[in-house]
GROMACS .gro file of C-alpha atoms in nm:
model
  168
    1MET     CA    1   9.154   6.981   9.227
    2THR     CA    2   9.276   7.273   8.950
    3LEU     CA    3   9.590   7.504   8.994
    4ARG     CA    4   9.553   7.771   8.761
    5VAL     CA    5   9.882   7.969   8.659
    6PRO     CA    6  10.042   8.245   8.402
    7PHE     CA    7  10.116   8.062   8.077
    8ILE     CA    8  10.468   8.179   8.112
    9GLU     CA    9  10.495   7.942   8.469
   10PHE     CA   10  10.281   7.635   8.326
   11ALA     CA   11  10.595   7.435   8.180
   12PRO     CA   12  10.741   7.447   8.500
   13THR     CA   13  10.455   7.403   8.763
   14VAL     CA   14  10.421   7.080   8.537
   15LYS     CA   15  10.729   6.968   8.574
   16ARG     CA   16  10.725   7.068   8.947
   17VAL     CA   17  10.418   7.022   9.067
   18LEU     CA   18  10.313   6.682   8.829
   19GLY     CA   19  10.694   6.543   8.801
   20ILE     CA   20  10.603   6.505   8.390
   21ALA     CA   21  10.637   6.681   8.068
   22ASP     CA   22  10.326   6.655   7.863
   23ALA     CA   23  10.012   6.911   7.792
   24TYR     CA   24   9.755   6.969   7.654
   25ILE     CA   25   9.611   7.221   7.442
   26SER     CA   26   9.253   7.328   7.351
   27ALA     CA   27   9.147   7.645   7.125
   28HIS     CA   28   8.979   7.880   7.390
   29PRO     CA   29   8.812   8.250   7.326
   30GLY     CA   30   9.111   8.460   7.257
   31GLY     CA   31   9.364   8.185   7.259
   32SER     CA   32   9.443   7.908   7.394
   33LEU     CA   33   9.341   7.661   7.690
   34VAL     CA   34   9.666   7.432   7.813
   35THR     CA   35   9.580   7.162   8.089
   36SER     CA   36   9.867   6.902   8.221
   37ALA     CA   37   9.790   6.639   8.473
   38SER     CA   38   9.908   6.281   8.548
   39ALA     CA   39   9.649   5.991   8.506
   40ASP     CA   40   9.713   5.866   8.866
   41SER     CA   41   9.690   6.265   9.028
   42ALA     CA   42   9.350   6.412   9.104
   43THR     CA   43   9.530   6.777   8.994
   44VAL     CA   44   9.502   6.969   8.667
   45VAL     CA   45   9.728   7.264   8.599
   46VAL     CA   46   9.568   7.497   8.421
   47ALA     CA   47   9.684   7.846   8.186
   48VAL     CA   48   9.538   8.053   7.916
   49CYS     CA   49   9.722   8.264   7.680
   50ARG     CA   50   9.647   8.484   7.376
   51GLU     CA   51   9.865   8.245   7.142
   52THR     CA   52   9.698   8.051   6.906
   53THR     CA   53   9.712   7.682   6.998
   54GLU     CA   54  10.013   7.653   6.737
   55GLU     CA   55  10.220   7.937   6.876
   56ALA     CA   56  10.140   7.796   7.256
   57LYS     CA   57  10.274   7.459   7.166
   58VAL     CA   58  10.592   7.608   6.995
   59GLN     CA   59  10.652   7.789   7.352
   60LEU     CA   60  10.600   7.470   7.566
   61GLU     CA   61  10.808   7.245   7.344
   62ARG     CA   62  11.067   7.491   7.379
   63GLN     CA   63  11.044   7.445   7.756
   64GLY     CA   64  11.049   7.104   7.731
   65LEU     CA   65  10.696   6.949   7.732
   66ALA     CA   66  10.570   6.726   7.434
   67ALA     CA   67  10.179   6.938   7.334
   68TRP     CA   68   9.908   6.736   7.218
   69ASN     CA   69   9.566   6.834   7.115
   70GLY     CA   70   9.297   6.760   7.407
   71ALA     CA   71   9.245   6.925   7.738
   72TRP     CA   72   9.238   6.767   8.079
   73ALA     CA   73   8.970   6.786   8.362
   74VAL     CA   74   8.953   6.638   8.698
   75ASP     CA   75   8.566   6.537   8.725
   76GLY     CA   76   8.512   6.488   8.318
   77SER     CA   77   8.443   6.842   8.268
   78ILE     CA   78   8.601   7.154   8.138
   79GLU     CA   79   8.369   7.437   8.211
   80ASP     CA   80   8.589   7.536   8.537
   81GLU     CA   81   8.872   7.550   8.341
   82LEU     CA   82   8.730   7.773   8.100
   83ALA     CA   83   8.545   8.028   8.299
   84PRO     CA   84   8.794   8.341   8.304
   85PRO     CA   85   8.960   8.358   8.655
   86PHE     CA   86   8.748   8.682   8.730
   87PRO     CA   87   8.469   8.605   8.521
   88ALA     CA   88   8.382   9.036   8.518
   89HIS     CA   89   8.096   9.242   8.341
   90VAL     CA   90   8.255   9.564   8.253
   91ALA     CA   91   8.073   9.891   8.263
   92ALA     CA   92   8.127  10.205   8.093
   93VAL     CA   93   7.937  10.556   8.077
   94ALA     CA   94   7.992  10.828   7.861
   95TYR     CA   95   7.853  11.195   8.005
   96ARG     CA   96   7.886  11.550   7.929
   97THR     CA   97   8.137  11.748   8.124
   98SER     CA   98   8.172  12.086   8.176
   99GLU     CA   99   8.496  12.064   7.946
  100ASP     CA  100   8.527  12.095   7.542
  101ARG     CA  101   8.527  11.694   7.535
  102PRO     CA  102   8.301  11.404   7.674
  103GLY     CA  103   8.394  11.208   7.994
  104LEU     CA  104   8.396  10.806   8.012
  105TRP     CA  105   8.369  10.620   8.344
  106VAL     CA  106   8.462  10.271   8.338
  107ASP     CA  107   8.411  10.019   8.626
  108ALA     CA  108   8.388   9.604   8.666
  109PHE     CA  109   8.122   9.436   8.847
  110ASP     CA  110   8.101   9.093   8.981
  111GLY     CA  111   7.722   8.987   8.824
  112ALA     CA  112   7.569   9.101   8.590
  113PRO     CA  113   7.469   9.475   8.673
  114SER     CA  114   7.173   9.704   8.617
  115GLU     CA  115   7.189  10.002   8.394
  116VAL     CA  116   7.094  10.150   8.734
  117ALA     CA  117   7.324   9.978   8.964
  118VAL     CA  118   7.602  10.111   8.729
  119LEU     CA  119   7.467  10.463   8.767
  120GLU     CA  120   7.466  10.474   9.105
  121ALA     CA  121   7.799  10.293   9.176
  122MET     CA  122   7.962  10.641   8.910
  123TYR     CA  123   7.740  10.904   9.100
  124ASP     CA  124   7.879  10.714   9.462
  125GLU     CA  125   8.245  10.745   9.299
  126PHE     CA  126   8.177  11.056   9.185
  127ILE     CA  127   8.020  11.242   9.523
  128LYS     CA  128   8.317  11.075   9.762
  129SER     CA  129   8.635  11.166   9.552
  130GLY     CA  130   8.489  11.517   9.528
  131GLN     CA  131   8.427  11.564   9.138
  132ILE     CA  132   8.122  11.671   9.139
  133ASP     CA  133   7.901  11.885   9.401
  134PRO     CA  134   7.633  11.701   9.589
  135LEU     CA  135   7.305  11.716   9.417
  136PRO     CA  136   7.047  11.459   9.375
  137PHE     CA  137   7.100  11.169   9.162
  138GLU     CA  138   6.829  11.193   8.922
  139ALA     CA  139   6.965  11.584   8.853
  140PHE     CA  140   7.326  11.430   8.817
  141ILE     CA  141   7.172  11.198   8.532
  142GLU     CA  142   6.973  11.460   8.359
  143LYS     CA  143   7.260  11.699   8.367
  144ALA     CA  144   7.576  11.400   8.240
  145LYS     CA  145   7.339  11.289   7.957
  146VAL     CA  146   7.459  10.967   8.049
  147ASN     CA  147   7.496  10.637   7.768
  148VAL     CA  148   7.540  10.272   7.921
  149VAL     CA  149   7.751  10.007   7.792
  150ILE     CA  150   7.782   9.660   7.983
  151LEU     CA  151   7.923   9.354   7.823
  152SER     CA  152   7.929   9.066   7.982
  153PRO     CA  153   8.235   8.815   8.025
  154GLU     CA  154   8.095   8.601   7.717
  155GLU     CA  155   8.067   8.959   7.479
  156GLN     CA  156   8.415   9.072   7.570
  157ALA     CA  157   8.552   8.700   7.502
  158ALA     CA  158   8.356   8.749   7.157
  159PHE     CA  159   8.532   9.062   7.105
  160ILE     CA  160   8.890   8.932   7.159
  161THR     CA  161   8.819   8.608   6.899
  162GLN     CA  162   8.675   8.850   6.660
  163LYS     CA  163   8.991   9.067   6.641
  164LYS     CA  164   9.215   8.711   6.623
  165ALA     CA  165   8.992   8.585   6.321
  166GLU     CA  166   9.013   8.893   6.107
  167PRO     CA  167   9.315   8.984   5.908
  168CYS     CA  168   9.552   9.194   5.952
   0.00000   0.00000   0.00000
């Protein structure tokens, strides 16, 4: 069983739920994966944070936990723990407006949407909200001169990882 908690609540949760003071830290896209478990429990407490492993270790030690390199997993695999809690594909659509500047519409999808599915979601939202007068979908797309970008969870993580690797 895996208990996901925000990093800020990790140390108190480990002490309360597991009754121990050990944590394991490993690199994770965009930061660190922090886990804790007791040898006789089937529970793993997991948090993902933006801090580097060194920064996370310092914070955990300030909160009374000993921090080690590694990661706990119940079934021998940490794939579930590494996955984002809400893996979403983010879609953005740039479009022409009647104003001086272009519009930008952004939404998130549970699975990988097609460009048409993204545009249909945007069109439906605009119709329902009254942002546009009802017109055929094809006419809307032609008039708006759209540009669609879809980012997978992996692409989003790569952006974060790249930013952390670049010198400031």
